Amino acid sequence: MRWLLKKRVMLLLFIGLLVLLFVNSSWMGRVLYPIYYKSDITASAQNYGVDPYLVAAIIRAESNYKTGKESKKGALGIMQIMPDTAKWIVEKAEFTEVSMEELRDRADIGIELGTWYLRSLHEQFENNSVAVVAAYNAGPGNVRSWLREGVWDGTHESSSQIPFGETRHYVQKVIYYYNKYKELYPVL
């Protein structure tokens, strides 16, 4: 008899959990798709006129909000910036000198440099956010070449034509996160 009572209680708890998940799906979505470092993201996005949802989506795709990361190719930090690109950003933006350890380990520095770079890419690609995302991954030279040669037209709908499989997947992933964040976080 006790065994049957335990099963009923467990069943009721399970049904209650399911109801909670379906009734408050945005709550569950925020658990599955959190945004960390919101104040750094919004401040940098505001400073450089970049969509904060795009910054958050790139961070999610690049590092899943983890600092201290270094990719196999040598990209550093929360926004996975290559050291040469970071040095170029620091020089062009006239930032105070940034060490590669700071870029790797400090979210605020990675977000600041990465967001400035996104602004630069927006200027290069006439505010085409999809081309910007592709350039963030493959480099602006590759993307300019694809657009100039008609390999890809720079739209999300034709992202299957991007020649680099990694970049093709990256663009689709970032756009997915971007849309998910806009849906879950009406204000960022």
XYZ file of C-alpha atoms in Angstrom:
188
model
C 0.000 0.000 0.000
C 2.831 2.395 0.848
C 4.485 1.611 -2.433
C 1.327 2.610 -4.334
C 1.132 5.891 -2.393
C 4.744 6.724 -3.319
C 3.981 6.087 -6.980
C 0.959 8.404 -6.874
C 2.974 11.167 -5.204
C 5.751 10.800 -7.778
C 3.195 10.867 -10.598
C 1.605 14.047 -9.195
C 5.020 15.697 -8.850
C 5.893 14.719 -12.410
C 2.590 16.099 -13.752
C 3.106 19.270 -11.725
C 6.566 19.709 -13.217
C 5.218 19.233 -16.731
C 2.466 21.779 -16.128
C 5.021 24.250 -14.759
C 7.235 23.767 -17.808
C 4.426 24.287 -20.292
C 2.665 27.094 -18.445
C 5.839 29.091 -17.939
C 7.854 28.092 -20.986
C 9.695 31.434 -21.128
C 11.046 30.708 -17.657
C 12.331 27.347 -18.852
C 13.713 28.987 -21.990
C 15.710 31.419 -19.857
C 17.094 28.479 -17.894
C 18.172 26.777 -21.125
C 19.363 29.996 -22.821
C 20.762 32.285 -20.131
C 22.528 35.558 -20.832
C 25.383 36.383 -18.494
C 27.319 39.674 -18.328
C 24.192 41.610 -19.387
C 25.500 44.946 -18.158
C 28.784 44.538 -20.072
C 26.928 43.435 -23.202
C 24.410 46.272 -23.119
C 27.046 48.915 -22.288
C 29.365 47.835 -25.112
C 26.485 47.383 -27.554
C 25.211 50.859 -26.736
C 28.696 52.391 -27.033
C 29.230 50.993 -30.514
C 25.683 50.876 -31.882
C 25.564 47.091 -32.116
C 22.505 44.965 -31.394
C 23.031 43.493 -27.887
C 21.191 40.308 -28.916
C 23.779 39.760 -31.635
C 26.615 40.199 -29.132
C 24.935 37.721 -26.766
C 24.332 35.216 -29.580
C 27.967 35.358 -30.686
C 29.157 34.901 -27.109
C 26.857 31.895 -26.742
C 28.163 30.358 -29.967
C 31.812 31.144 -29.269
C 32.273 30.289 -25.580
C 28.891 29.699 -23.965
C 29.779 32.572 -21.602
C 32.905 30.887 -20.272
C 36.003 32.976 -19.755
C 39.535 31.592 -19.807
C 38.999 29.729 -23.074
C 41.518 29.309 -25.866
C 40.528 27.543 -29.066
C 42.684 25.051 -30.947
C 43.387 27.831 -33.441
C 44.426 30.239 -30.672
C 41.302 32.416 -30.350
C 40.950 33.821 -26.846
C 38.291 34.647 -24.305
C 34.569 34.951 -24.121
C 34.233 36.158 -27.732
C 37.104 34.000 -29.069
C 39.164 36.742 -30.701
C 42.401 35.859 -32.467
C 45.453 37.585 -30.908
C 46.366 39.408 -34.153
C 42.785 40.664 -34.486
C 42.822 41.787 -30.847
C 46.041 43.744 -31.411
C 44.521 45.341 -34.518
C 41.365 46.280 -32.562
C 43.389 47.816 -29.716
C 45.385 49.868 -32.207
C 42.455 51.015 -34.374
C 40.121 51.742 -31.462
C 42.939 53.385 -29.518
C 42.251 51.296 -26.435
C 44.833 51.117 -23.706
C 47.120 48.128 -24.112
C 45.420 44.787 -23.431
C 47.372 41.649 -22.591
C 46.348 38.359 -24.121
C 45.786 36.997 -20.598
C 43.299 39.799 -19.924
C 41.538 39.098 -23.214
C 41.343 35.404 -22.363
C 40.283 35.771 -18.719
C 38.230 38.968 -18.402
C 34.721 38.988 -19.823
C 34.448 42.790 -19.828
C 37.556 43.181 -21.995
C 36.552 40.403 -24.385
C 33.066 41.867 -24.772
C 34.405 45.392 -25.332
C 36.881 44.313 -28.008
C 34.490 41.866 -29.649
C 31.676 44.419 -29.809
C 33.976 47.074 -31.263
C 35.031 44.521 -33.889
C 31.385 43.767 -34.691
C 30.830 47.513 -35.255
C 33.801 47.534 -37.628
C 32.399 44.546 -39.513
C 28.985 46.234 -39.736
C 30.659 49.222 -41.384
C 32.518 46.959 -43.821
C 29.422 44.965 -44.759
C 26.881 47.814 -44.903
C 25.043 46.648 -41.766
C 24.323 43.191 -43.212
C 24.262 41.286 -39.906
C 24.377 37.868 -41.569
C 27.526 38.780 -43.511
C 28.936 40.250 -40.284
C 28.389 36.953 -38.469
C 30.041 35.040 -41.312
C 32.986 37.483 -41.301
C 33.364 37.156 -37.549
C 33.970 33.449 -38.094
C 35.665 33.184 -41.508
C 37.315 36.591 -41.700
C 36.169 39.632 -43.657
C 38.450 38.879 -46.628
C 36.813 35.500 -47.253
C 33.309 36.915 -46.970
C 34.080 39.854 -49.279
C 35.428 37.349 -51.801
C 32.312 35.165 -51.595
C 30.035 38.165 -52.056
C 32.100 39.672 -54.895
C 32.331 36.357 -56.786
C 28.634 35.536 -56.295
C 29.359 32.390 -54.291
C 27.001 33.629 -51.565
C 24.578 36.558 -51.576
C 24.939 37.405 -47.876
C 21.460 36.346 -46.774
C 20.463 33.896 -44.088
C 18.172 32.108 -46.528
C 21.125 31.234 -48.753
C 23.588 30.466 -45.952
C 23.726 26.885 -47.236
C 25.883 28.285 -50.075
C 28.655 29.446 -47.705
C 31.722 27.481 -48.848
C 33.178 26.810 -45.389
C 31.156 24.196 -43.512
C 32.235 25.599 -40.134
C 31.102 29.100 -41.112
C 27.847 27.819 -42.621
C 27.030 26.045 -39.344
C 28.224 29.025 -37.291
C 25.941 31.487 -39.111
C 22.937 29.226 -38.619
C 23.766 28.720 -34.937
C 24.268 32.433 -34.201
C 21.039 33.399 -35.983
C 19.192 30.704 -34.019
C 20.540 32.040 -30.704
C 19.817 35.612 -31.790
C 16.159 34.809 -32.484
C 15.857 32.750 -29.295
C 17.270 35.594 -27.169
C 14.940 38.161 -28.772
C 11.998 35.879 -27.989
C 13.008 35.143 -24.378
C 14.380 38.543 -23.335
C 12.118 41.351 -24.593
C 14.444 43.843 -22.905
C 18.193 43.395 -22.784
